């Protein structure tokens, strides 16, 4: 059964699925999404690792995977993206902002990420993703409840009112231990920066290594109150 959403149907579908699938496995949640939305389902990946790509592509081979190429990524992240596209059965979609880094510097001044990271994230992540998601009714993410206080309440399925689409979070209930176990047992490709103290990887100017035992996301926008780029808020 493939559905085409309007706002009311999408909200109802998400609420019903969230209740019915709360205790389901990630694979069962992905299978529900694939059967419900068909070709109007995609996923996003930051290429910190290929955990979600591995999980989803085994259930829905050939799925569209959106990568936001901000122009500020570490070389290791771009290398991981290219390797993932070669190894896994997916259709990688590389999405660019409307302005290049040089054009943004010209129009808004250099180092916008340091002066106003909210605007920089909006221009280079939030707005490009909004455009990229337009052909779809639902998208799959790797958001987990234990990652940050801002994510404690995420459902395994939820209605994204801003994007007007269903958001599917198959590993919302997983712990870090669950993630590590799956990745080890399935030989999941990992961004090499993770071995150098970068458990959460974003744009290079706004990401730094963290000490063992520290909050994995403490290296993102370190020294500021910012904890999210805006995609998942």
JSON list of C-alpha atoms in Angstrom, two decimals:
[
{"chain": "A", "resi": 1, "resn": "UNK", "atom": "CA", "xyz": [0.00, 0.00, 0.00]},
{"chain": "A", "resi": 2, "resn": "UNK", "atom": "CA", "xyz": [1.56, 3.28, -1.13]},
{"chain": "A", "resi": 3, "resn": "UNK", "atom": "CA", "xyz": [0.02, 6.49, 0.16]},
{"chain": "A", "resi": 4, "resn": "UNK", "atom": "CA", "xyz": [0.12, 10.13, -0.92]},
{"chain": "A", "resi": 5, "resn": "UNK", "atom": "CA", "xyz": [-0.08, 12.44, 2.05]},
{"chain": "A", "resi": 6, "resn": "UNK", "atom": "CA", "xyz": [-1.98, 15.52, 2.96]},
{"chain": "A", "resi": 7, "resn": "UNK", "atom": "CA", "xyz": [-1.39, 17.11, 6.36]},
{"chain": "A", "resi": 8, "resn": "UNK", "atom": "CA", "xyz": [-4.27, 15.38, 8.16]},
{"chain": "A", "resi": 9, "resn": "UNK", "atom": "CA", "xyz": [-3.58, 11.94, 6.74]},
{"chain": "A", "resi": 10, "resn": "UNK", "atom": "CA", "xyz": [0.15, 12.22, 7.45]},
{"chain": "A", "resi": 11, "resn": "UNK", "atom": "CA", "xyz": [-0.36, 13.19, 11.07]},
{"chain": "A", "resi": 12, "resn": "UNK", "atom": "CA", "xyz": [-2.84, 10.35, 11.60]},
{"chain": "A", "resi": 13, "resn": "UNK", "atom": "CA", "xyz": [-0.63, 7.80, 9.85]},
{"chain": "A", "resi": 14, "resn": "UNK", "atom": "CA", "xyz": [2.38, 8.83, 11.94]},
{"chain": "A", "resi": 15, "resn": "UNK", "atom": "CA", "xyz": [0.52, 8.71, 15.27]},
{"chain": "A", "resi": 16, "resn": "UNK", "atom": "CA", "xyz": [-0.95, 5.30, 14.55]},
{"chain": "A", "resi": 17, "resn": "UNK", "atom": "CA", "xyz": [2.37, 3.89, 13.38]},
{"chain": "A", "resi": 18, "resn": "UNK", "atom": "CA", "xyz": [4.24, 5.36, 16.35]},
{"chain": "A", "resi": 19, "resn": "UNK", "atom": "CA", "xyz": [1.94, 3.52, 18.76]},
{"chain": "A", "resi": 20, "resn": "UNK", "atom": "CA", "xyz": [1.93, 0.26, 16.83]},
{"chain": "A", "resi": 21, "resn": "UNK", "atom": "CA", "xyz": [5.68, 0.18, 16.13]},
{"chain": "A", "resi": 22, "resn": "UNK", "atom": "CA", "xyz": [7.11, 1.49, 19.40]},
{"chain": "A", "resi": 23, "resn": "UNK", "atom": "CA", "xyz": [8.42, -1.98, 20.34]},
{"chain": "A", "resi": 24, "resn": "UNK", "atom": "CA", "xyz": [9.20, -3.12, 16.80]},
{"chain": "A", "resi": 25, "resn": "UNK", "atom": "CA", "xyz": [12.71, -3.81, 15.53]},
{"chain": "A", "resi": 26, "resn": "UNK", "atom": "CA", "xyz": [14.40, -1.25, 13.27]},
{"chain": "A", "resi": 27, "resn": "UNK", "atom": "CA", "xyz": [13.99, -3.66, 10.36]},
{"chain": "A", "resi": 28, "resn": "UNK", "atom": "CA", "xyz": [10.24, -3.93, 10.98]},
{"chain": "A", "resi": 29, "resn": "UNK", "atom": "CA", "xyz": [9.91, -0.15, 11.15]},
{"chain": "A", "resi": 30, "resn": "UNK", "atom": "CA", "xyz": [11.84, 0.25, 7.90]},
{"chain": "A", "resi": 31, "resn": "UNK", "atom": "CA", "xyz": [9.71, -2.46, 6.25]},
{"chain": "A", "resi": 32, "resn": "UNK", "atom": "CA", "xyz": [6.54, -0.62, 7.29]},
{"chain": "A", "resi": 33, "resn": "UNK", "atom": "CA", "xyz": [7.89, 2.62, 5.80]},
{"chain": "A", "resi": 34, "resn": "UNK", "atom": "CA", "xyz": [8.92, 0.92, 2.55]},
{"chain": "A", "resi": 35, "resn": "UNK", "atom": "CA", "xyz": [5.53, -0.76, 2.14]},
{"chain": "A", "resi": 36, "resn": "UNK", "atom": "CA", "xyz": [3.61, 2.39, 3.05]},
{"chain": "A", "resi": 37, "resn": "UNK", "atom": "CA", "xyz": [5.47, 5.01, 1.00]},
{"chain": "A", "resi": 38, "resn": "UNK", "atom": "CA", "xyz": [7.19, 3.08, -1.80]},
{"chain": "A", "resi": 39, "resn": "UNK", "atom": "CA", "xyz": [9.28, 5.32, -4.05]},
{"chain": "A", "resi": 40, "resn": "UNK", "atom": "CA", "xyz": [8.22, 8.38, -2.06]},
{"chain": "A", "resi": 41, "resn": "UNK", "atom": "CA", "xyz": [10.48, 7.25, 0.80]},
{"chain": "A", "resi": 42, "resn": "UNK", "atom": "CA", "xyz": [14.09, 8.39, 1.17]},
{"chain": "A", "resi": 43, "resn": "UNK", "atom": "CA", "xyz": [16.72, 8.59, 3.88]},
{"chain": "A", "resi": 44, "resn": "UNK", "atom": "CA", "xyz": [19.40, 11.03, 4.93]},
{"chain": "A", "resi": 45, "resn": "UNK", "atom": "CA", "xyz": [22.96, 10.32, 6.02]},
{"chain": "A", "resi": 46, "resn": "UNK", "atom": "CA", "xyz": [25.69, 12.55, 7.47]},
{"chain": "A", "resi": 47, "resn": "UNK", "atom": "CA", "xyz": [28.28, 9.87, 6.61]},
{"chain": "A", "resi": 48, "resn": "UNK", "atom": "CA", "xyz": [29.61, 9.67, 10.16]},
{"chain": "A", "resi": 49, "resn": "UNK", "atom": "CA", "xyz": [29.13, 5.97, 9.52]},
{"chain": "A", "resi": 50, "resn": "UNK", "atom": "CA", "xyz": [27.03, 3.71, 7.32]},
{"chain": "A", "resi": 51, "resn": "UNK", "atom": "CA", "xyz": [24.88, 2.20, 10.07]},
{"chain": "A", "resi": 52, "resn": "UNK", "atom": "CA", "xyz": [21.57, 3.46, 8.74]},
{"chain": "A", "resi": 53, "resn": "UNK", "atom": "CA", "xyz": [22.58, 2.86, 5.13]},
{"chain": "A", "resi": 54, "resn": "UNK", "atom": "CA", "xyz": [23.39, -0.76, 6.02]},
{"chain": "A", "resi": 55, "resn": "UNK", "atom": "CA", "xyz": [20.11, -1.26, 7.90]},
{"chain": "A", "resi": 56, "resn": "UNK", "atom": "CA", "xyz": [17.86, 0.41, 5.34]},
{"chain": "A", "resi": 57, "resn": "UNK", "atom": "CA", "xyz": [19.45, -0.90, 2.15]},
{"chain": "A", "resi": 58, "resn": "UNK", "atom": "CA", "xyz": [19.01, -4.49, 3.34]},
{"chain": "A", "resi": 59, "resn": "UNK", "atom": "CA", "xyz": [15.26, -3.92, 3.61]},
{"chain": "A", "resi": 60, "resn": "UNK", "atom": "CA", "xyz": [14.81, -1.41, 0.78]},
{"chain": "A", "resi": 61, "resn": "UNK", "atom": "CA", "xyz": [17.62, -1.89, -1.79]},
{"chain": "A", "resi": 62, "resn": "UNK", "atom": "CA", "xyz": [18.23, 1.07, -4.08]},
{"chain": "A", "resi": 63, "resn": "UNK", "atom": "CA", "xyz": [16.73, 3.63, -1.72]},
{"chain": "A", "resi": 64, "resn": "UNK", "atom": "CA", "xyz": [17.52, 7.30, -2.35]},
{"chain": "A", "resi": 65, "resn": "UNK", "atom": "CA", "xyz": [20.08, 8.51, 0.21]},
{"chain": "A", "resi": 66, "resn": "UNK", "atom": "CA", "xyz": [20.39, 12.29, 0.59]},
{"chain": "A", "resi": 67, "resn": "UNK", "atom": "CA", "xyz": [23.78, 13.71, 1.59]},
{"chain": "A", "resi": 68, "resn": "UNK", "atom": "CA", "xyz": [24.04, 17.44, 2.30]},
{"chain": "A", "resi": 69, "resn": "UNK", "atom": "CA", "xyz": [27.32, 18.57, 0.76]},
{"chain": "A", "resi": 70, "resn": "UNK", "atom": "CA", "xyz": [27.78, 21.79, 2.72]},
{"chain": "A", "resi": 71, "resn": "UNK", "atom": "CA", "xyz": [31.17, 22.68, 1.26]},
{"chain": "A", "resi": 72, "resn": "UNK", "atom": "CA", "xyz": [32.68, 22.54, 4.74]},
{"chain": "A", "resi": 73, "resn": "UNK", "atom": "CA", "xyz": [33.00, 18.78, 5.26]},
{"chain": "A", "resi": 74, "resn": "UNK", "atom": "CA", "xyz": [36.15, 17.02, 6.37]},
{"chain": "A", "resi": 75, "resn": "UNK", "atom": "CA", "xyz": [37.93, 15.18, 3.56]},
{"chain": "A", "resi": 76, "resn": "UNK", "atom": "CA", "xyz": [37.28, 11.96, 5.50]},
{"chain": "A", "resi": 77, "resn": "UNK", "atom": "CA", "xyz": [33.53, 12.55, 5.35]},
{"chain": "A", "resi": 78, "resn": "UNK", "atom": "CA", "xyz": [33.59, 13.05, 1.58]},
{"chain": "A", "resi": 79, "resn": "UNK", "atom": "CA", "xyz": [35.70, 9.90, 1.28]},
{"chain": "A", "resi": 80, "resn": "UNK", "atom": "CA", "xyz": [33.18, 7.99, 3.40]},
{"chain": "A", "resi": 81, "resn": "UNK", "atom": "CA", "xyz": [30.34, 9.25, 1.21]},
{"chain": "A", "resi": 82, "resn": "UNK", "atom": "CA", "xyz": [32.09, 8.02, -1.93]},
{"chain": "A", "resi": 83, "resn": "UNK", "atom": "CA", "xyz": [32.88, 4.64, -0.39]},
{"chain": "A", "resi": 84, "resn": "UNK", "atom": "CA", "xyz": [29.31, 4.17, 0.84]},
{"chain": "A", "resi": 85, "resn": "UNK", "atom": "CA", "xyz": [27.97, 4.89, -2.65]},
{"chain": "A", "resi": 86, "resn": "UNK", "atom": "CA", "xyz": [30.21, 2.17, -4.06]},
{"chain": "A", "resi": 87, "resn": "UNK", "atom": "CA", "xyz": [29.69, -0.50, -1.40]},
{"chain": "A", "resi": 88, "resn": "UNK", "atom": "CA", "xyz": [25.98, -0.35, -0.58]},
{"chain": "A", "resi": 89, "resn": "UNK", "atom": "CA", "xyz": [22.91, -0.83, -2.76]},
{"chain": "A", "resi": 90, "resn": "UNK", "atom": "CA", "xyz": [21.67, 2.77, -2.65]},
{"chain": "A", "resi": 91, "resn": "UNK", "atom": "CA", "xyz": [21.07, 5.75, -4.93]},
{"chain": "A", "resi": 92, "resn": "UNK", "atom": "CA", "xyz": [23.21, 8.55, -3.47]},
{"chain": "A", "resi": 93, "resn": "UNK", "atom": "CA", "xyz": [21.87, 12.07, -4.01]},
{"chain": "A", "resi": 94, "resn": "UNK", "atom": "CA", "xyz": [24.47, 14.78, -3.33]},
{"chain": "A", "resi": 95, "resn": "UNK", "atom": "CA", "xyz": [22.68, 18.03, -2.42]},
{"chain": "A", "resi": 96, "resn": "UNK", "atom": "CA", "xyz": [24.39, 21.41, -2.61]},
{"chain": "A", "resi": 97, "resn": "UNK", "atom": "CA", "xyz": [23.40, 24.76, -1.05]},
{"chain": "A", "resi": 98, "resn": "UNK", "atom": "CA", "xyz": [22.22, 27.51, -3.38]},
{"chain": "A", "resi": 99, "resn": "UNK", "atom": "CA", "xyz": [25.46, 29.44, -2.76]},
{"chain": "A", "resi": 100, "resn": "UNK", "atom": "CA", "xyz": [28.98, 28.01, -2.88]},
{"chain": "A", "resi": 101, "resn": "UNK", "atom": "CA", "xyz": [31.24, 28.80, 0.08]},
{"chain": "A", "resi": 102, "resn": "UNK", "atom": "CA", "xyz": [32.94, 31.51, -1.99]},
{"chain": "A", "resi": 103, "resn": "UNK", "atom": "CA", "xyz": [29.59, 33.05, -2.95]},
{"chain": "A", "resi": 104, "resn": "UNK", "atom": "CA", "xyz": [28.41, 33.00, 0.65]},
{"chain": "A", "resi": 105, "resn": "UNK", "atom": "CA", "xyz": [31.63, 34.69, 1.78]},
{"chain": "A", "resi": 106, "resn": "UNK", "atom": "CA", "xyz": [31.15, 37.32, -0.94]},
{"chain": "A", "resi": 107, "resn": "UNK", "atom": "CA", "xyz": [27.50, 38.01, -0.10]},
{"chain": "A", "resi": 108, "resn": "UNK", "atom": "CA", "xyz": [27.44, 37.59, 3.67]},
{"chain": "A", "resi": 109, "resn": "UNK", "atom": "CA", "xyz": [31.07, 37.98, 4.71]},
{"chain": "A", "resi": 110, "resn": "UNK", "atom": "CA", "xyz": [33.69, 35.35, 5.53]},
{"chain": "A", "resi": 111, "resn": "UNK", "atom": "CA", "xyz": [33.37, 32.84, 8.40]},
{"chain": "A", "resi": 112, "resn": "UNK", "atom": "CA", "xyz": [29.61, 33.14, 8.75]},
{"chain": "A", "resi": 113, "resn": "UNK", "atom": "CA", "xyz": [29.76, 29.82, 10.62]},
{"chain": "A", "resi": 114, "resn": "UNK", "atom": "CA", "xyz": [31.71, 31.55, 13.39]},
{"chain": "A", "resi": 115, "resn": "UNK", "atom": "CA", "xyz": [29.70, 34.77, 13.48]},
{"chain": "A", "resi": 116, "resn": "UNK", "atom": "CA", "xyz": [26.21, 33.34, 13.10]},
{"chain": "A", "resi": 117, "resn": "UNK", "atom": "CA", "xyz": [26.14, 29.52, 12.95]},
{"chain": "A", "resi": 118, "resn": "UNK", "atom": "CA", "xyz": [22.32, 29.49, 12.97]},
{"chain": "A", "resi": 119, "resn": "UNK", "atom": "CA", "xyz": [22.15, 31.31, 9.64]},
{"chain": "A", "resi": 120, "resn": "UNK", "atom": "CA", "xyz": [25.04, 29.27, 8.20]},
{"chain": "A", "resi": 121, "resn": "UNK", "atom": "CA", "xyz": [23.35, 25.97, 9.14]},
{"chain": "A", "resi": 122, "resn": "UNK", "atom": "CA", "xyz": [20.07, 27.19, 7.70]},
{"chain": "A", "resi": 123, "resn": "UNK", "atom": "CA", "xyz": [21.65, 28.15, 4.37]},
{"chain": "A", "resi": 124, "resn": "UNK", "atom": "CA", "xyz": [23.86, 25.09, 4.02]},
{"chain": "A", "resi": 125, "resn": "UNK", "atom": "CA", "xyz": [21.77, 22.35, 5.65]},
{"chain": "A", "resi": 126, "resn": "UNK", "atom": "CA", "xyz": [18.18, 23.20, 6.51]},
{"chain": "A", "resi": 127, "resn": "UNK", "atom": "CA", "xyz": [17.14, 24.92, 3.28]},
{"chain": "A", "resi": 128, "resn": "UNK", "atom": "CA", "xyz": [18.95, 22.45, 0.96]},
{"chain": "A", "resi": 129, "resn": "UNK", "atom": "CA", "xyz": [17.33, 19.52, 2.76]},
{"chain": "A", "resi": 130, "resn": "UNK", "atom": "CA", "xyz": [13.91, 21.12, 2.49]},
{"chain": "A", "resi": 131, "resn": "UNK", "atom": "CA", "xyz": [14.36, 21.33, -1.29]},
{"chain": "A", "resi": 132, "resn": "UNK", "atom": "CA", "xyz": [15.73, 17.80, -1.54]},
{"chain": "A", "resi": 133, "resn": "UNK", "atom": "CA", "xyz": [12.79, 16.31, 0.38]},
{"chain": "A", "resi": 134, "resn": "UNK", "atom": "CA", "xyz": [10.10, 17.84, -1.83]},
{"chain": "A", "resi": 135, "resn": "UNK", "atom": "CA", "xyz": [9.58, 14.72, -4.01]},
{"chain": "A", "resi": 136, "resn": "UNK", "atom": "CA", "xyz": [9.01, 12.49, -0.97]},
{"chain": "A", "resi": 137, "resn": "UNK", "atom": "CA", "xyz": [6.28, 11.79, 1.59]},
{"chain": "A", "resi": 138, "resn": "UNK", "atom": "CA", "xyz": [8.56, 10.26, 4.25]},
{"chain": "A", "resi": 139, "resn": "UNK", "atom": "CA", "xyz": [12.21, 10.21, 5.22]},
{"chain": "A", "resi": 140, "resn": "UNK", "atom": "CA", "xyz": [14.29, 7.90, 7.40]},
{"chain": "A", "resi": 141, "resn": "UNK", "atom": "CA", "xyz": [16.85, 9.24, 9.88]},
{"chain": "A", "resi": 142, "resn": "UNK", "atom": "CA", "xyz": [19.29, 7.80, 12.41]},
{"chain": "A", "resi": 143, "resn": "UNK", "atom": "CA", "xyz": [18.11, 9.97, 15.32]},
{"chain": "A", "resi": 144, "resn": "UNK", "atom": "CA", "xyz": [18.28, 8.29, 18.73]},
{"chain": "A", "resi": 145, "resn": "UNK", "atom": "CA", "xyz": [16.71, 9.35, 22.02]},
{"chain": "A", "resi": 146, "resn": "UNK", "atom": "CA", "xyz": [19.93, 8.94, 23.98]},
{"chain": "A", "resi": 147, "resn": "UNK", "atom": "CA", "xyz": [21.95, 11.33, 21.78]},
{"chain": "A", "resi": 148, "resn": "UNK", "atom": "CA", "xyz": [20.85, 14.62, 23.34]},
{"chain": "A", "resi": 149, "resn": "UNK", "atom": "CA", "xyz": [18.21, 16.16, 25.60]},
{"chain": "A", "resi": 150, "resn": "UNK", "atom": "CA", "xyz": [16.60, 17.71, 22.53]},
{"chain": "A", "resi": 151, "resn": "UNK", "atom": "CA", "xyz": [15.98, 14.20, 21.15]},
{"chain": "A", "resi": 152, "resn": "UNK", "atom": "CA", "xyz": [14.60, 12.42, 24.21]},
{"chain": "A", "resi": 153, "resn": "UNK", "atom": "CA", "xyz": [11.02, 12.61, 23.00]},
{"chain": "A", "resi": 154, "resn": "UNK", "atom": "CA", "xyz": [11.41, 11.47, 19.39]},
{"chain": "A", "resi": 155, "resn": "UNK", "atom": "CA", "xyz": [9.06, 8.75, 18.23]},
{"chain": "A", "resi": 156, "resn": "UNK", "atom": "CA", "xyz": [9.98, 5.81, 16.04]},
{"chain": "A", "resi": 157, "resn": "UNK", "atom": "CA", "xyz": [7.54, 7.46, 13.61]},
{"chain": "A", "resi": 158, "resn": "UNK", "atom": "CA", "xyz": [6.40, 11.08, 13.82]},
{"chain": "A", "resi": 159, "resn": "UNK", "atom": "CA", "xyz": [4.78, 13.83, 11.79]},
{"chain": "A", "resi": 160, "resn": "UNK", "atom": "CA", "xyz": [7.17, 16.63, 10.85]},
{"chain": "A", "resi": 161, "resn": "UNK", "atom": "CA", "xyz": [4.85, 19.63, 10.75]},
{"chain": "A", "resi": 162, "resn": "UNK", "atom": "CA", "xyz": [7.42, 21.99, 9.26]},
{"chain": "A", "resi": 163, "resn": "UNK", "atom": "CA", "xyz": [8.30, 19.67, 6.40]},
{"chain": "A", "resi": 164, "resn": "UNK", "atom": "CA", "xyz": [4.78, 18.25, 6.10]},
{"chain": "A", "resi": 165, "resn": "UNK", "atom": "CA", "xyz": [6.00, 14.70, 5.86]},
{"chain": "A", "resi": 166, "resn": "UNK", "atom": "CA", "xyz": [6.41, 11.58, 7.96]},
{"chain": "A", "resi": 167, "resn": "UNK", "atom": "CA", "xyz": [9.74, 11.17, 9.73]},
{"chain": "A", "resi": 168, "resn": "UNK", "atom": "CA", "xyz": [10.85, 7.63, 10.49]},
{"chain": "A", "resi": 169, "resn": "UNK", "atom": "CA", "xyz": [13.44, 7.03, 13.22]},
{"chain": "A", "resi": 170, "resn": "UNK", "atom": "CA", "xyz": [14.00, 3.24, 13.26]},
{"chain": "A", "resi": 171, "resn": "UNK", "atom": "CA", "xyz": [16.77, 3.24, 15.90]},
{"chain": "A", "resi": 172, "resn": "UNK", "atom": "CA", "xyz": [15.21, 5.87, 18.19]},
{"chain": "A", "resi": 173, "resn": "UNK", "atom": "CA", "xyz": [15.18, 3.39, 21.09]},
{"chain": "A", "resi": 174, "resn": "UNK", "atom": "CA", "xyz": [18.73, 2.12, 20.55]},
{"chain": "A", "resi": 175, "resn": "UNK", "atom": "CA", "xyz": [21.57, 2.81, 22.96]},
{"chain": "A", "resi": 176, "resn": "UNK", "atom": "CA", "xyz": [25.18, 3.49, 22.02]},
{"chain": "A", "resi": 177, "resn": "UNK", "atom": "CA", "xyz": [25.87, -0.14, 22.95]},
{"chain": "A", "resi": 178, "resn": "UNK", "atom": "CA", "xyz": [23.19, -1.32, 20.52]},
{"chain": "A", "resi": 179, "resn": "UNK", "atom": "CA", "xyz": [24.79, 0.77, 17.78]},
{"chain": "A", "resi": 180, "resn": "UNK", "atom": "CA", "xyz": [28.30, -0.53, 18.48]},
{"chain": "A", "resi": 181, "resn": "UNK", "atom": "CA", "xyz": [27.11, -4.14, 18.58]},
{"chain": "A", "resi": 182, "resn": "UNK", "atom": "CA", "xyz": [25.29, -3.88, 15.23]},
{"chain": "A", "resi": 183, "resn": "UNK", "atom": "CA", "xyz": [28.22, -2.16, 13.56]},
{"chain": "A", "resi": 184, "resn": "UNK", "atom": "CA", "xyz": [30.71, -4.75, 14.79]},
{"chain": "A", "resi": 185, "resn": "UNK", "atom": "CA", "xyz": [28.53, -7.73, 13.88]},
{"chain": "A", "resi": 186, "resn": "UNK", "atom": "CA", "xyz": [27.76, -6.38, 10.40]},
{"chain": "A", "resi": 187, "resn": "UNK", "atom": "CA", "xyz": [31.12, -4.86, 9.49]},
{"chain": "A", "resi": 188, "resn": "UNK", "atom": "CA", "xyz": [29.59, -1.42, 8.94]},
{"chain": "A", "resi": 189, "resn": "UNK", "atom": "CA", "xyz": [31.75, 1.19, 7.20]},
{"chain": "A", "resi": 190, "resn": "UNK", "atom": "CA", "xyz": [32.86, 3.96, 9.59]},
{"chain": "A", "resi": 191, "resn": "UNK", "atom": "CA", "xyz": [34.16, 7.46, 8.96]},
{"chain": "A", "resi": 192, "resn": "UNK", "atom": "CA", "xyz": [37.84, 7.23, 10.06]},
{"chain": "A", "resi": 193, "resn": "UNK", "atom": "CA", "xyz": [37.46, 10.43, 12.10]},
{"chain": "A", "resi": 194, "resn": "UNK", "atom": "CA", "xyz": [35.55, 8.39, 14.66]},
{"chain": "A", "resi": 195, "resn": "UNK", "atom": "CA", "xyz": [38.79, 6.61, 15.54]},
{"chain": "A", "resi": 196, "resn": "UNK", "atom": "CA", "xyz": [40.43, 10.01, 16.12]},
{"chain": "A", "resi": 197, "resn": "UNK", "atom": "CA", "xyz": [38.00, 11.24, 18.78]},
{"chain": "A", "resi": 198, "resn": "UNK", "atom": "CA", "xyz": [35.13, 12.54, 16.64]},
{"chain": "A", "resi": 199, "resn": "UNK", "atom": "CA", "xyz": [32.05, 10.54, 17.69]},
{"chain": "A", "resi": 200, "resn": "UNK", "atom": "CA", "xyz": [29.71, 13.16, 16.19]},
{"chain": "A", "resi": 201, "resn": "UNK", "atom": "CA", "xyz": [30.84, 14.62, 12.89]},
{"chain": "A", "resi": 202, "resn": "UNK", "atom": "CA", "xyz": [29.56, 17.76, 11.21]},
{"chain": "A", "resi": 203, "resn": "UNK", "atom": "CA", "xyz": [31.21, 20.54, 9.24]},
{"chain": "A", "resi": 204, "resn": "UNK", "atom": "CA", "xyz": [34.94, 20.90, 9.86]},
{"chain": "A", "resi": 205, "resn": "UNK", "atom": "CA", "xyz": [34.92, 24.50, 11.17]},
{"chain": "A", "resi": 206, "resn": "UNK", "atom": "CA", "xyz": [32.26, 23.64, 13.78]},
{"chain": "A", "resi": 207, "resn": "UNK", "atom": "CA", "xyz": [33.41, 20.19, 14.90]},
{"chain": "A", "resi": 208, "resn": "UNK", "atom": "CA", "xyz": [36.26, 19.23, 17.20]},
{"chain": "A", "resi": 209, "resn": "UNK", "atom": "CA", "xyz": [37.47, 16.06, 18.87]},
{"chain": "A", "resi": 210, "resn": "UNK", "atom": "CA", "xyz": [36.22, 15.19, 22.37]},
{"chain": "A", "resi": 211, "resn": "UNK", "atom": "CA", "xyz": [37.94, 13.44, 25.24]},
{"chain": "A", "resi": 212, "resn": "UNK", "atom": "CA", "xyz": [37.01, 9.82, 26.03]},
{"chain": "A", "resi": 213, "resn": "UNK", "atom": "CA", "xyz": [33.91, 9.70, 28.19]},
{"chain": "A", "resi": 214, "resn": "UNK", "atom": "CA", "xyz": [32.69, 13.19, 27.27]},
{"chain": "A", "resi": 215, "resn": "UNK", "atom": "CA", "xyz": [29.30, 13.83, 25.71]},
{"chain": "A", "resi": 216, "resn": "UNK", "atom": "CA", "xyz": [29.68, 12.63, 22.10]},
{"chain": "A", "resi": 217, "resn": "UNK", "atom": "CA", "xyz": [28.01, 15.80, 20.80]},
{"chain": "A", "resi": 218, "resn": "UNK", "atom": "CA", "xyz": [30.08, 18.19, 22.92]},
{"chain": "A", "resi": 219, "resn": "UNK", "atom": "CA", "xyz": [32.47, 18.68, 20.01]},
{"chain": "A", "resi": 220, "resn": "UNK", "atom": "CA", "xyz": [29.73, 20.23, 17.88]},
{"chain": "A", "resi": 221, "resn": "UNK", "atom": "CA", "xyz": [29.65, 24.04, 18.07]},
{"chain": "A", "resi": 222, "resn": "UNK", "atom": "CA", "xyz": [31.88, 23.80, 21.15]},
{"chain": "A", "resi": 223, "resn": "UNK", "atom": "CA", "xyz": [31.82, 26.86, 23.37]},
{"chain": "A", "resi": 224, "resn": "UNK", "atom": "CA", "xyz": [28.33, 27.93, 22.27]},
{"chain": "A", "resi": 225, "resn": "UNK", "atom": "CA", "xyz": [24.81, 27.10, 23.39]},
{"chain": "A", "resi": 226, "resn": "UNK", "atom": "CA", "xyz": [24.01, 25.62, 19.97]},
{"chain": "A", "resi": 227, "resn": "UNK", "atom": "CA", "xyz": [23.37, 21.86, 20.00]},
{"chain": "A", "resi": 228, "resn": "UNK", "atom": "CA", "xyz": [21.42, 21.25, 16.76]},
{"chain": "A", "resi": 229, "resn": "UNK", "atom": "CA", "xyz": [21.82, 22.43, 13.17]},
{"chain": "A", "resi": 230, "resn": "UNK", "atom": "CA", "xyz": [18.04, 22.77, 12.85]},
{"chain": "A", "resi": 231, "resn": "UNK", "atom": "CA", "xyz": [17.24, 19.76, 10.71]},
{"chain": "A", "resi": 232, "resn": "UNK", "atom": "CA", "xyz": [15.78, 17.75, 13.58]},
{"chain": "A", "resi": 233, "resn": "UNK", "atom": "CA", "xyz": [14.08, 20.55, 15.50]}
]
